[in-house]
C-alpha positions as protocol buffer text, in pm:
chain_id: "A"
residue {
  index: 1
  type: MET
  ca { x: 1798 y: 3463 z: -1436 }
}
residue {
  index: 2
  type: SER
  ca { x: 1807 y: 3585 z: -1813 }
}
residue {
  index: 3
  type: GLU
  ca { x: 1489 y: 3618 z: -2029 }
}
residue {
  index: 4
  type: SER
  ca { x: 1613 y: 3340 z: -2238 }
}
residue {
  index: 5
  type: ASP
  ca { x: 1661 y: 3101 z: -1939 }
}
residue {
  index: 6
  type: THR
  ca { x: 1299 y: 3187 z: -1841 }
}
residue {
  index: 7
  type: ASN
  ca { x: 1159 y: 3097 z: -2189 }
}
residue {
  index: 8
  type: VAL
  ca { x: 1357 y: 2764 z: -2160 }
}
residue {
  index: 9
  type: ARG
  ca { x: 1212 y: 2680 z: -1827 }
}
residue {
  index: 10
  type: LEU
  ca { x: 847 y: 2783 z: -1945 }
}
residue {
  index: 11
  type: GLY
  ca { x: 882 y: 2574 z: -2272 }
}
residue {
  index: 12
  type: ALA
  ca { x: 998 y: 2275 z: -2077 }
}
residue {
  index: 13
  type: SER
  ca { x: 727 y: 2292 z: -1821 }
}
residue {
  index: 14
  type: SER
  ca { x: 462 y: 2325 z: -2114 }
}
residue {
  index: 15
  type: HIS
  ca { x: 580 y: 2021 z: -2276 }
}
residue {
  index: 16
  type: GLY
  ca { x: 559 y: 1799 z: -1963 }
}
residue {
  index: 17
  type: LEU
  ca { x: 351 y: 1480 z: -1922 }
}
residue {
  index: 18
  type: ALA
  ca { x: -8 y: 1496 z: -1999 }
}
residue {
  index: 19
  type: ARG
  ca { x: -254 y: 1493 z: -1684 }
}
residue {
  index: 20
  type: ARG
  ca { x: -482 y: 1202 z: -1770 }
}
residue {
  index: 21
  type: LEU
  ca { x: -581 y: 1114 z: -1423 }
}
residue {
  index: 22
  type: GLY
  ca { x: -862 y: 1263 z: -1231 }
}
residue {
  index: 23
  type: LEU
  ca { x: -905 y: 1283 z: -858 }
}
residue {
  index: 24
  type: PHE
  ca { x: -1085 y: 971 z: -827 }
}
residue {
  index: 25
  type: ASP
  ca { x: -823 y: 769 z: -1015 }
}
residue {
  index: 26
  type: ALA
  ca { x: -538 y: 929 z: -819 }
}
residue {
  index: 27
  type: THR
  ca { x: -737 y: 852 z: -484 }
}
residue {
  index: 28
  type: MET
  ca { x: -777 y: 490 z: -585 }
}
residue {
  index: 29
  type: ILE
  ca { x: -407 y: 457 z: -680 }
}
residue {
  index: 30
  type: VAL
  ca { x: -293 y: 603 z: -360 }
}
residue {
  index: 31
  type: MET
  ca { x: -526 y: 383 z: -156 }
}
residue {
  index: 32
  type: GLY
  ca { x: -409 y: 82 z: -327 }
}
residue {
  index: 33
  type: GLY
  ca { x: -68 y: 149 z: -254 }
}
residue {
  index: 34
  type: ILE
  ca { x: -150 y: 161 z: 100 }
}
residue {
  index: 35
  type: ILE
  ca { x: -428 y: -92 z: 130 }
}
residue {
  index: 36
  type: GLY
  ca { x: -284 y: -394 z: -66 }
}
residue {
  index: 37
  type: SER
  ca { x: -420 y: -760 z: -88 }
}
residue {
  index: 38
  type: GLY
  ca { x: -213 y: -828 z: 238 }
}
residue {
  index: 39
  type: ILE
  ca { x: -505 y: -674 z: 435 }
}
residue {
  index: 40
  type: PHE
  ca { x: -673 y: -1005 z: 439 }
}
residue {
  index: 41
  type: ILE
  ca { x: -389 y: -1191 z: 584 }
}
residue {
  index: 42
  type: ASN
  ca { x: -195 y: -933 z: 800 }
}
residue {
  index: 43
  type: PRO
  ca { x: -468 y: -910 z: 1073 }
}
residue {
  index: 44
  type: SER
  ca { x: -381 y: -1267 z: 1164 }
}
residue {
  index: 45
  type: VAL
  ca { x: -13 y: -1187 z: 1166 }
}
residue {
  index: 46
  type: VAL
  ca { x: -93 y: -927 z: 1414 }
}
residue {
  index: 47
  type: ALA
  ca { x: -312 y: -1122 z: 1642 }
}
residue {
  index: 48
  type: ARG
  ca { x: -40 y: -1390 z: 1683 }
}
residue {
  index: 49
  type: GLN
  ca { x: 192 y: -1108 z: 1824 }
}
residue {
  index: 50
  type: VAL
  ca { x: -60 y: -932 z: 2060 }
}
residue {
  index: 51
  type: HIS
  ca { x: -349 y: -1113 z: 2230 }
}
residue {
  index: 52
  type: THR
  ca { x: -634 y: -846 z: 2320 }
}
residue {
  index: 53
  type: PRO
  ca { x: -862 y: -642 z: 2106 }
}
residue {
  index: 54
  type: PHE
  ca { x: -723 y: -331 z: 2251 }
}
residue {
  index: 55
  type: LEU
  ca { x: -379 y: -398 z: 2143 }
}
residue {
  index: 56
  type: MET
  ca { x: -478 y: -535 z: 1811 }
}
residue {
  index: 57
  type: LEU
  ca { x: -673 y: -217 z: 1725 }
}
residue {
  index: 58
  type: GLY
  ca { x: -395 y: -14 z: 1890 }
}
residue {
  index: 59
  type: ALA
  ca { x: -149 y: -155 z: 1633 }
}
residue {
  index: 60
  type: TRP
  ca { x: -367 y: -51 z: 1337 }
}
residue {
  index: 61
  type: VAL
  ca { x: -432 y: 280 z: 1492 }
}
residue {
  index: 62
  type: LEU
  ca { x: -67 y: 355 z: 1513 }
}
residue {
  index: 63
  type: GLY
  ca { x: 4 y: 208 z: 1158 }
}
residue {
  index: 64
  type: GLY
  ca { x: -259 y: 452 z: 1040 }
}
residue {
  index: 65
  type: VAL
  ca { x: -96 y: 757 z: 1212 }
}
residue {
  index: 66
  type: VAL
  ca { x: 217 y: 663 z: 1069 }
}
residue {
  index: 67
  type: ALA
  ca { x: 79 y: 642 z: 709 }
}
residue {
  index: 68
  type: LEU
  ca { x: -94 y: 966 z: 763 }
}
residue {
  index: 69
  type: ALA
  ca { x: 222 y: 1144 z: 877 }
}
residue {
  index: 70
  type: GLY
  ca { x: 393 y: 996 z: 554 }
}
residue {
  index: 71
  type: ALA
  ca { x: 115 y: 1121 z: 344 }
}
residue {
  index: 72
  type: PHE
  ca { x: 175 y: 1495 z: 498 }
}
residue {
  index: 73
  type: VAL
  ca { x: 533 y: 1456 z: 419 }
}
residue {
  index: 74
  type: TYR
  ca { x: 471 y: 1359 z: 51 }
}
residue {
  index: 75
  type: ALA
  ca { x: 194 y: 1624 z: 23 }
}
residue {
  index: 76
  type: GLU
  ca { x: 447 y: 1903 z: 153 }
}
residue {
  index: 77
  type: LEU
  ca { x: 708 y: 1783 z: -80 }
}
residue {
  index: 78
  type: ALA
  ca { x: 480 y: 1753 z: -382 }
}
residue {
  index: 79
  type: ALA
  ca { x: 378 y: 2121 z: -315 }
}
residue {
  index: 80
  type: ARG
  ca { x: 720 y: 2248 z: -276 }
}
residue {
  index: 81
  type: ARG
  ca { x: 892 y: 2047 z: -565 }
}
residue {
  index: 82
  type: PRO
  ca { x: 617 y: 1976 z: -833 }
}
residue {
  index: 83
  type: GLU
  ca { x: 852 y: 1832 z: -1059 }
}
residue {
  index: 84
  type: VAL
  ca { x: 785 y: 1485 z: -1244 }
}
residue {
  index: 85
  type: GLY
  ca { x: 961 y: 1199 z: -1060 }
}
residue {
  index: 86
  type: GLY
  ca { x: 820 y: 1180 z: -721 }
}
residue {
  index: 87
  type: GLN
  ca { x: 1079 y: 1007 z: -474 }
}
residue {
  index: 88
  type: TYR
  ca { x: 1331 y: 1015 z: -748 }
}
residue {
  index: 89
  type: ALA
  ca { x: 1322 y: 1387 z: -795 }
}
residue {
  index: 90
  type: TYR
  ca { x: 1319 y: 1452 z: -423 }
}
residue {
  index: 91
  type: LEU
  ca { x: 1630 y: 1237 z: -366 }
}
residue {
  index: 92
  type: ARG
  ca { x: 1803 y: 1400 z: -661 }
}
residue {
  index: 93
  type: GLU
  ca { x: 1743 y: 1759 z: -563 }
}
residue {
  index: 94
  type: ALA
  ca { x: 1812 y: 1707 z: -165 }
}
residue {
  index: 95
  type: PHE
  ca { x: 2119 y: 1475 z: -195 }
}
residue {
  index: 96
  type: HIS
  ca { x: 2264 y: 1378 z: -525 }
}
residue {
  index: 97
  type: PRO
  ca { x: 2164 y: 1240 z: -864 }
}
residue {
  index: 98
  type: SER
  ca { x: 2367 y: 913 z: -795 }
}
residue {
  index: 99
  type: VAL
  ca { x: 2160 y: 870 z: -480 }
}
residue {
  index: 100
  type: ALA
  ca { x: 1823 y: 909 z: -689 }
}
residue {
  index: 101
  type: PHE
  ca { x: 1993 y: 675 z: -946 }
}
residue {
  index: 102
  type: LEU
  ca { x: 2051 y: 396 z: -685 }
}
residue {
  index: 103
  type: TYR
  ca { x: 1705 y: 443 z: -535 }
}
residue {
  index: 104
  type: GLY
  ca { x: 1552 y: 388 z: -888 }
}
residue {
  index: 105
  type: TRP
  ca { x: 1729 y: 74 z: -953 }
}
residue {
  index: 106
  type: ALA
  ca { x: 1672 y: -59 z: -593 }
}
residue {
  index: 107
  type: LEU
  ca { x: 1297 y: 2 z: -641 }
}
residue {
  index: 108
  type: LEU
  ca { x: 1273 y: -174 z: -967 }
}
residue {
  index: 109
  type: LEU
  ca { x: 1488 y: -495 z: -877 }
}
residue {
  index: 110
  type: VAL
  ca { x: 1407 y: -519 z: -512 }
}
residue {
  index: 111
  type: THR
  ca { x: 1157 y: -309 z: -324 }
}
residue {
  index: 112
  type: GLN
  ca { x: 867 y: -298 z: -576 }
}
residue {
  index: 113
  type: THR
  ca { x: 934 y: -612 z: -716 }
}
residue {
  index: 114
  type: GLY
  ca { x: 941 y: -807 z: -408 }
}
residue {
  index: 115
  type: GLY
  ca { x: 619 y: -626 z: -302 }
}
residue {
  index: 116
  type: MET
  ca { x: 432 y: -704 z: -612 }
}
residue {
  index: 117
  type: ALA
  ca { x: 555 y: -1073 z: -596 }
}
residue {
  index: 118
  type: ALA
  ca { x: 407 y: -1105 z: -254 }
}
residue {
  index: 119
  type: VAL
  ca { x: 98 y: -954 z: -335 }
}
residue {
  index: 120
  type: THR
  ca { x: 55 y: -1170 z: -648 }
}
residue {
  index: 121
  type: ILE
  ca { x: 121 y: -1496 z: -440 }
}
residue {
  index: 122
  type: THR
  ca { x: -157 y: -1385 z: -218 }
}
residue {
  index: 123
  type: PHE
  ca { x: -385 y: -1312 z: -484 }
}
residue {
  index: 124
  type: ALA
  ca { x: -306 y: -1659 z: -646 }
}
residue {
  index: 125
  type: ARG
  ca { x: -366 y: -1839 z: -316 }
}
residue {
  index: 126
  type: TYR
  ca { x: -709 y: -1668 z: -293 }
}
residue {
  index: 127
  type: PHE
  ca { x: -771 y: -1745 z: -654 }
}
residue {
  index: 128
  type: ARG
  ca { x: -718 y: -2102 z: -620 }
}
residue {
  index: 129
  type: GLU
  ca { x: -961 y: -2122 z: -285 }
}
residue {
  index: 130
  type: LEU
  ca { x: -1232 y: -1929 z: -447 }
}
residue {
  index: 131
  type: SER
  ca { x: -1222 y: -2089 z: -797 }
}
residue {
  index: 132
  type: GLY
  ca { x: -1113 y: -2446 z: -723 }
}
residue {
  index: 133
  type: VAL
  ca { x: -844 y: -2436 z: -991 }
}
residue {
  index: 134
  type: GLN
  ca { x: -557 y: -2669 z: -924 }
}
residue {
  index: 135
  type: THR
  ca { x: -303 y: -2473 z: -1113 }
}
residue {
  index: 136
  type: SER
  ca { x: 28 y: -2391 z: -926 }
}
residue {
  index: 137
  type: GLU
  ca { x: 29 y: -2066 z: -731 }
}
residue {
  index: 138
  type: ARG
  ca { x: 367 y: -1973 z: -932 }
}
residue {
  index: 139
  type: VAL
  ca { x: 185 y: -2002 z: -1275 }
}
residue {
  index: 140
  type: ILE
  ca { x: -112 y: -1781 z: -1146 }
}
residue {
  index: 141
  type: ALA
  ca { x: 108 y: -1528 z: -1027 }
}
residue {
  index: 142
  type: VAL
  ca { x: 313 y: -1519 z: -1327 }
}
residue {
  index: 143
  type: ILE
  ca { x: 15 y: -1487 z: -1563 }
}
residue {
  index: 144
  type: THR
  ca { x: -136 y: -1229 z: -1339 }
}
residue {
  index: 145
  type: LEU
  ca { x: 173 y: -1013 z: -1352 }
}
residue {
  index: 146
  type: ALA
  ca { x: 195 y: -1059 z: -1716 }
}
residue {
  index: 147
  type: MET
  ca { x: -172 y: -957 z: -1770 }
}
residue {
  index: 148
  type: LEU
  ca { x: -119 y: -647 z: -1541 }
}
residue {
  index: 149
  type: THR
  ca { x: 181 y: -541 z: -1729 }
}
residue {
  index: 150
  type: ILE
  ca { x: 16 y: -568 z: -2067 }
}
residue {
  index: 151
  type: ILE
  ca { x: -290 y: -370 z: -1940 }
}
residue {
  index: 152
  type: ASN
  ca { x: -40 y: -80 z: -1819 }
}
residue {
  index: 153
  type: CYS
  ca { x: 138 y: -76 z: -2132 }
}
residue {
  index: 154
  type: LEU
  ca { x: -184 y: -14 z: -2312 }
}
residue {
  index: 155
  type: GLY
  ca { x: -184 y: 340 z: -2142 }
}
residue {
  index: 156
  type: VAL
  ca { x: -219 y: 534 z: -1833 }
}
residue {
  index: 157
  type: LYS
  ca { x: -601 y: 547 z: -1862 }
}
residue {
  index: 158
  type: MET
  ca { x: -637 y: 169 z: -1915 }
}
residue {
  index: 159
  type: GLY
  ca { x: -417 y: 85 z: -1610 }
}
residue {
  index: 160
  type: SER
  ca { x: -579 y: 347 z: -1379 }
}
residue {
  index: 161
  type: GLY
  ca { x: -935 y: 224 z: -1476 }
}
residue {
  index: 162
  type: VAL
  ca { x: -836 y: -135 z: -1389 }
}
residue {
  index: 163
  type: GLN
  ca { x: -656 y: -22 z: -1067 }
}
residue {
  index: 164
  type: SER
  ca { x: -974 y: 168 z: -976 }
}
residue {
  index: 165
  type: GLY
  ca { x: -1210 y: -117 z: -1042 }
}
residue {
  index: 166
  type: LEU
  ca { x: -980 y: -346 z: -818 }
}
residue {
  index: 167
  type: MET
  ca { x: -968 y: -102 z: -550 }
}
residue {
  index: 168
  type: VAL
  ca { x: -1349 y: -56 z: -541 }
}
residue {
  index: 169
  type: LEU
  ca { x: -1369 y: -433 z: -522 }
}
residue {
  index: 170
  type: ARG
  ca { x: -1143 y: -461 z: -251 }
}
residue {
  index: 171
  type: ILE
  ca { x: -1307 y: -174 z: -50 }
}
residue {
  index: 172
  type: ALA
  ca { x: -1653 y: -382 z: -101 }
}
residue {
  index: 173
  type: ALA
  ca { x: -1485 y: -705 z: 25 }
}
residue {
  index: 174
  type: MET
  ca { x: -1355 y: -546 z: 345 }
}
residue {
  index: 175
  type: ALA
  ca { x: -1693 y: -386 z: 405 }
}
residue {
  index: 176
  type: SER
  ca { x: -1867 y: -711 z: 367 }
}
residue {
  index: 177
  type: LEU
  ca { x: -1639 y: -866 z: 615 }
}
residue {
  index: 178
  type: VAL
  ca { x: -1708 y: -583 z: 862 }
}
residue {
  index: 179
  type: ILE
  ca { x: -2081 y: -605 z: 811 }
}
residue {
  index: 180
  type: ALA
  ca { x: -2071 y: -993 z: 832 }
}
residue {
  index: 181
  type: GLY
  ca { x: -1896 y: -974 z: 1188 }
}
residue {
  index: 182
  type: ILE
  ca { x: -2111 y: -718 z: 1323 }
}
residue {
  index: 183
  type: PHE
  ca { x: -2462 y: -864 z: 1212 }
}
residue {
  index: 184
  type: PHE
  ca { x: -2404 y: -1240 z: 1143 }
}
residue {
  index: 185
  type: LEU
  ca { x: -2148 y: -1343 z: 1410 }
}
residue {
  index: 186
  type: ARG
  ca { x: -2353 y: -1602 z: 1609 }
}
residue {
  index: 187
  type: THR
  ca { x: -2101 y: -1673 z: 1900 }
}
residue {
  index: 188
  type: PRO
  ca { x: -2084 y: -1450 z: 2209 }
}
residue {
  index: 189
  type: HIS
  ca { x: -1833 y: -1190 z: 2183 }
}
residue {
  index: 190
  type: PRO
  ca { x: -1748 y: -910 z: 2420 }
}
residue {
  index: 191
  type: THR
  ca { x: -1909 y: -571 z: 2330 }
}
residue {
  index: 192
  type: MET
  ca { x: -1613 y: -372 z: 2473 }
}
residue {
  index: 193
  type: PRO
  ca { x: -1245 y: -445 z: 2402 }
}
residue {
  index: 194
  type: ASN
  ca { x: -1054 y: -568 z: 2705 }
}
residue {
  index: 195
  type: LEU
  ca { x: -868 y: -250 z: 2817 }
}
residue {
  index: 196
  type: ILE
  ca { x: -694 y: -402 z: 3120 }
}
residue {
  index: 197
  type: LEU
  ca { x: -354 y: -558 z: 3024 }
}
residue {
  index: 198
  type: GLU
  ca { x: -233 y: -853 z: 3196 }
}
residue {
  index: 199
  type: PRO
  ca { x: 126 y: -840 z: 3344 }
}
residue {
  index: 200
  type: ASP
  ca { x: 258 y: -1091 z: 3071 }
}
residue {
  index: 201
  type: GLU
  ca { x: 116 y: -851 z: 2814 }
}
residue {
  index: 202
  type: LEU
  ca { x: 264 y: -542 z: 2958 }
}
residue {
  index: 203
  type: ASP
  ca { x: 598 y: -722 z: 2921 }
}
residue {
  index: 204
  type: ASP
  ca { x: 517 y: -813 z: 2570 }
}
residue {
  index: 205
  type: LEU
  ca { x: 656 y: -505 z: 2403 }
}
residue {
  index: 206
  type: VAL
  ca { x: 865 y: -688 z: 2148 }
}
residue {
  index: 207
  type: GLY
  ca { x: 549 y: -856 z: 2024 }
}
residue {
  index: 208
  type: TYR
  ca { x: 372 y: -522 z: 1977 }
}
residue {
  index: 209
  type: ILE
  ca { x: 652 y: -376 z: 1803 }
}
residue {
  index: 210
  type: LEU
  ca { x: 667 y: -682 z: 1554 }
}
residue {
  index: 211
  type: SER
  ca { x: 296 y: -645 z: 1515 }
}
residue {
  index: 212
  type: MET
  ca { x: 347 y: -300 z: 1361 }
}
residue {
  index: 213
  type: LYS
  ca { x: 519 y: -443 z: 1057 }
}
residue {
  index: 214
  type: PRO
  ca { x: 221 y: -586 z: 891 }
}
residue {
  index: 215
  type: ALA
  ca { x: 4 y: -321 z: 1005 }
}
residue {
  index: 216
  type: ARG
  ca { x: 238 y: -38 z: 861 }
}
residue {
  index: 217
  type: PRO
  ca { x: 144 y: 102 z: 506 }
}
residue {
  index: 218
  type: SER
  ca { x: 273 y: -113 z: 218 }
}
residue {
  index: 219
  type: ARG
  ca { x: 450 y: 195 z: 50 }
}
């Protein structure tokens, strides 16, 4: 490689995107991508597929292992290929720019869009129940998406601040549910999960596999 090529590469890297997110903001963004609003609905979906506490918790543990393995993969990719672009850059370098191009449009028009719509409808449903507002769920969802879009257009710091605040509230809500279940549950409940599976539950492998879908990470 010639000296001029080296200078060009150094100049390009020195004029990259500004690093405006700290460790806390980045952590909250990653956690927000994994733990969405569906965490308040998905446990009931898992419980309908499997019928013992052992299998229910097992589905979430296995889902956590899958998420952790994916995190390790992306951490290794980020260390080896630190270019801006994330998955787009990885696909472009590993396969072909056309593959990354199609992935980007599919992410914009299908994957992320559908996920955001589902999460926003969940938020609208809870918002109506808690606030007593009789507005249509679709209207609340559209207003919410529009507000979040405007906030993110105001800058990275503004968007990350809102994301971090919402994630902290989500963690507090989940902690409150756990504490309430431990200390305020009045009905008798077993102290140990049922570790012995019934014959029909041993045959219910399909149900257990289906339970992995809501238990898997959202991204």
